[in-house]
Amino acid sequence: MTQQPTYTGDPKAHPISEFASGMSGSCLCGSITVTIHDPDLFTKRRGHLCHCSNCRKTSGSYVAANFAIDKSAVEIQDKNGTLKSYDDHATGSGKKVVRSFCGVDGNSIMSEAELYPDKVVLKMGLFPRIPAPEAEAFGAHKHEWEETLEGVVQFETARGGKKLEG
Ligand SMILES: [Zn+2]
C-alpha cells in the first residue's frame, strides 16, 4: 500500500528549528524516505548546485540541487521496495555514477560516484527545505540567462577544480 506523504509546501512553513538534528524528505509517492543526520544543515552554507548535462537530465531542470555527504550520516528507507538505479558511465571522469530513483514516481533520490565511495549525493528537492548552497559545479555550462548567486563558489566544471572568476 502506498500512502502519499504529507504535502511539504512552502519551505518557510518549516522553521529551521525543526531541523536541529537533521532532516527527512521523501519521494512523491512516499515509498522512499531519506534522512540526513547532521546538526549543521542550516548553520552554514551546505550542498551545491550542479549544471552538468547529466544532472540537468536527471533533475528535469536547468540545475540540480545536490548535497554530497558521508554515507554514514544518511538513512534510506524504501518501504515499498521501489528504489531503482541506473549505472551512468557517460560521466566527465569516465568513472561510474550510480543514479537512484523511485520506480513509481520517477523522483531522483541520489547518486553515488565510484570516485567517492564513502559519499552519497542527495537530491535536495526531496526535502522540505534546501540549505543555501556553498558552491556551483559546471558553472561554465550555465545558460546565458542564468544569474550568478552571490557568495556561492563557482567551479568551472567539477567541484574542487578550477574556479571561475568573479
Ligand atoms: Zn516514490
Coordinates of C-alpha atoms and ligand atoms in Angstrom, one line a residue:
M1 CA 0.0 0.0 0.0
T2 CA 1.3 3.4 -0.9
Q3 CA 0.5 6.3 1.3
Q4 CA 1.0 9.8 -0.1
P5 CA 3.4 11.8 2.1
T6 CA 2.3 14.9 3.8
Y7 CA 2.5 17.9 1.5
T8 CA 5.5 19.9 2.5
G9 CA 4.6 23.1 0.6
D10 CA 6.2 26.4 1.4
P11 CA 9.7 25.9 2.8
K12 CA 9.2 28.9 5.0
A13 CA 6.4 27.0 6.8
H14 CA 9.1 24.7 8.2
P15 CA 11.1 26.6 10.7
I16 CA 14.8 25.9 10.7
S17 CA 14.5 24.9 14.4
E18 CA 12.7 21.7 13.2
F19 CA 16.0 20.5 11.7
A20 CA 18.3 20.9 14.7
S21 CA 19.5 17.3 14.5
G22 CA 18.7 16.6 10.8
M23 CA 16.0 16.4 8.2
S24 CA 13.9 13.8 6.4
G25 CA 12.4 14.0 2.9
S26 CA 10.6 11.7 0.6
C27 CA 9.7 11.0 -3.0
L28 CA 6.3 12.0 -4.3
C29 CA 4.6 8.6 -3.7
G30 CA 6.1 8.3 -0.2
S31 CA 7.8 4.9 -0.7
I32 CA 11.3 6.3 -0.2
T33 CA 12.3 8.4 2.8
V34 CA 15.8 9.9 3.1
T35 CA 17.0 11.1 6.5
I36 CA 20.1 13.2 6.9
H37 CA 21.6 13.1 10.4
D38 CA 23.5 16.4 10.7
P39 CA 23.1 19.2 13.2
D40 CA 24.6 21.8 10.9
L41 CA 22.3 21.7 7.9
F42 CA 21.3 25.3 8.4
T43 CA 24.1 26.7 10.4
K44 CA 26.2 27.4 7.3
R45 CA 26.0 27.0 3.6
R46 CA 25.7 23.4 2.5
G47 CA 25.4 21.5 -0.7
H48 CA 26.0 22.5 -4.3
L49 CA 24.1 23.3 -7.5
C50 CA 25.2 21.3 -10.5
H51 CA 24.8 22.5 -14.1
C52 CA 26.3 19.4 -15.8
S53 CA 24.2 17.9 -18.5
N54 CA 23.6 14.6 -16.7
C55 CA 22.3 16.4 -13.6
R56 CA 20.1 18.5 -15.9
K57 CA 18.6 15.4 -17.4
T58 CA 18.0 13.5 -14.1
S59 CA 16.6 16.6 -12.4
G60 CA 14.5 17.6 -15.3
S61 CA 15.6 21.2 -14.8
Y62 CA 18.4 23.6 -15.7
V63 CA 20.1 22.9 -12.4
A64 CA 20.2 20.2 -9.8
A65 CA 20.3 20.9 -6.0
N66 CA 22.8 18.3 -4.7
F67 CA 24.3 17.6 -1.3
A68 CA 27.3 15.4 -1.1
I69 CA 27.6 13.9 2.4
D70 CA 29.1 10.9 4.2
K71 CA 27.0 7.8 3.6
S72 CA 27.2 7.1 7.4
A73 CA 25.1 10.2 8.0
V74 CA 22.3 9.2 5.7
E75 CA 19.5 6.7 6.2
I76 CA 17.3 5.4 3.4
Q77 CA 14.0 3.7 3.9
D78 CA 12.5 2.0 0.9
K79 CA 9.3 0.7 2.4
N80 CA 7.7 -0.5 -0.8
G81 CA 10.9 -1.6 -2.5
T82 CA 10.7 0.9 -5.3
L83 CA 14.3 2.2 -5.3
K84 CA 15.8 1.6 -8.7
S85 CA 19.2 2.6 -10.1
Y86 CA 20.9 3.3 -13.3
D87 CA 24.6 2.9 -13.9
D88 CA 25.8 6.1 -15.6
H89 CA 29.0 5.6 -17.5
A90 CA 28.7 8.8 -19.6
T91 CA 30.4 10.9 -17.0
G92 CA 33.1 13.6 -17.2
S93 CA 35.5 11.4 -15.3
G94 CA 34.6 8.2 -17.2
K95 CA 34.0 6.6 -13.8
K96 CA 30.7 5.1 -13.0
V97 CA 28.0 7.1 -11.2
V98 CA 25.0 5.0 -9.9
R99 CA 21.9 7.2 -10.1
S100 CA 19.0 6.1 -8.0
F101 CA 15.4 7.0 -8.4
C102 CA 11.9 5.9 -7.3
G103 CA 10.5 3.4 -9.8
V104 CA 6.9 4.5 -9.1
D105 CA 7.1 8.3 -9.4
G106 CA 10.5 8.7 -11.1
N107 CA 11.9 11.1 -8.5
S108 CA 15.7 11.3 -8.4
I109 CA 16.9 10.2 -5.0
M110 CA 20.7 10.2 -5.0
S111 CA 23.8 9.4 -6.9
E112 CA 26.9 7.5 -5.8
A113 CA 30.2 8.0 -7.6
E114 CA 32.8 5.4 -7.9
L115 CA 35.3 8.1 -7.4
Y116 CA 34.0 8.9 -3.9
P117 CA 32.9 5.6 -2.3
D118 CA 32.2 7.0 1.1
K119 CA 29.9 9.8 -0.2
V120 CA 26.4 9.9 -1.4
V121 CA 25.0 12.9 -3.4
L122 CA 21.4 13.5 -2.3
K123 CA 18.8 15.2 -4.5
M124 CA 17.7 18.1 -2.3
G125 CA 14.3 18.6 -4.0
L126 CA 13.1 15.7 -1.8
F127 CA 13.3 17.7 1.3
P128 CA 11.0 20.3 2.9
R129 CA 13.8 22.9 2.9
I130 CA 17.1 23.3 0.9
P131 CA 20.1 24.9 2.7
A132 CA 21.7 27.8 0.9
P133 CA 24.3 26.2 -1.4
E134 CA 28.0 26.7 -0.9
A135 CA 29.1 26.1 -4.5
E136 CA 28.0 25.7 -8.1
A137 CA 29.6 22.9 -10.2
F138 CA 29.9 23.1 -14.0
G139 CA 29.4 26.9 -13.8
A140 CA 30.9 27.0 -17.3
H141 CA 27.9 25.1 -18.6
K142 CA 25.2 27.5 -17.4
H143 CA 22.8 29.1 -19.9
E144 CA 23.3 32.7 -20.8
W145 CA 20.2 33.8 -18.9
E146 CA 21.2 32.3 -15.6
E147 CA 22.3 34.6 -12.9
T148 CA 25.2 34.0 -10.5
L149 CA 24.3 33.7 -6.9
E150 CA 26.1 35.9 -4.6
G151 CA 28.5 34.3 -2.1
V152 CA 28.5 31.0 -3.9
V153 CA 31.8 29.5 -5.1
Q154 CA 31.7 28.9 -8.8
F155 CA 33.7 25.9 -10.2
E156 CA 34.3 25.8 -14.0
T157 CA 33.4 22.1 -14.0
A158 CA 33.8 19.6 -11.2
R159 CA 33.7 20.7 -7.5
G160 CA 37.2 21.3 -6.1
G161 CA 38.6 22.0 -9.5
K162 CA 39.3 25.3 -11.2
K163 CA 37.2 28.2 -10.0
L164 CA 35.5 30.7 -12.3
E165 CA 36.4 34.4 -11.9
G166 CA 34.0 36.9 -10.3
Ligands
ZN1 ZN 8.2 7.2 -4.9

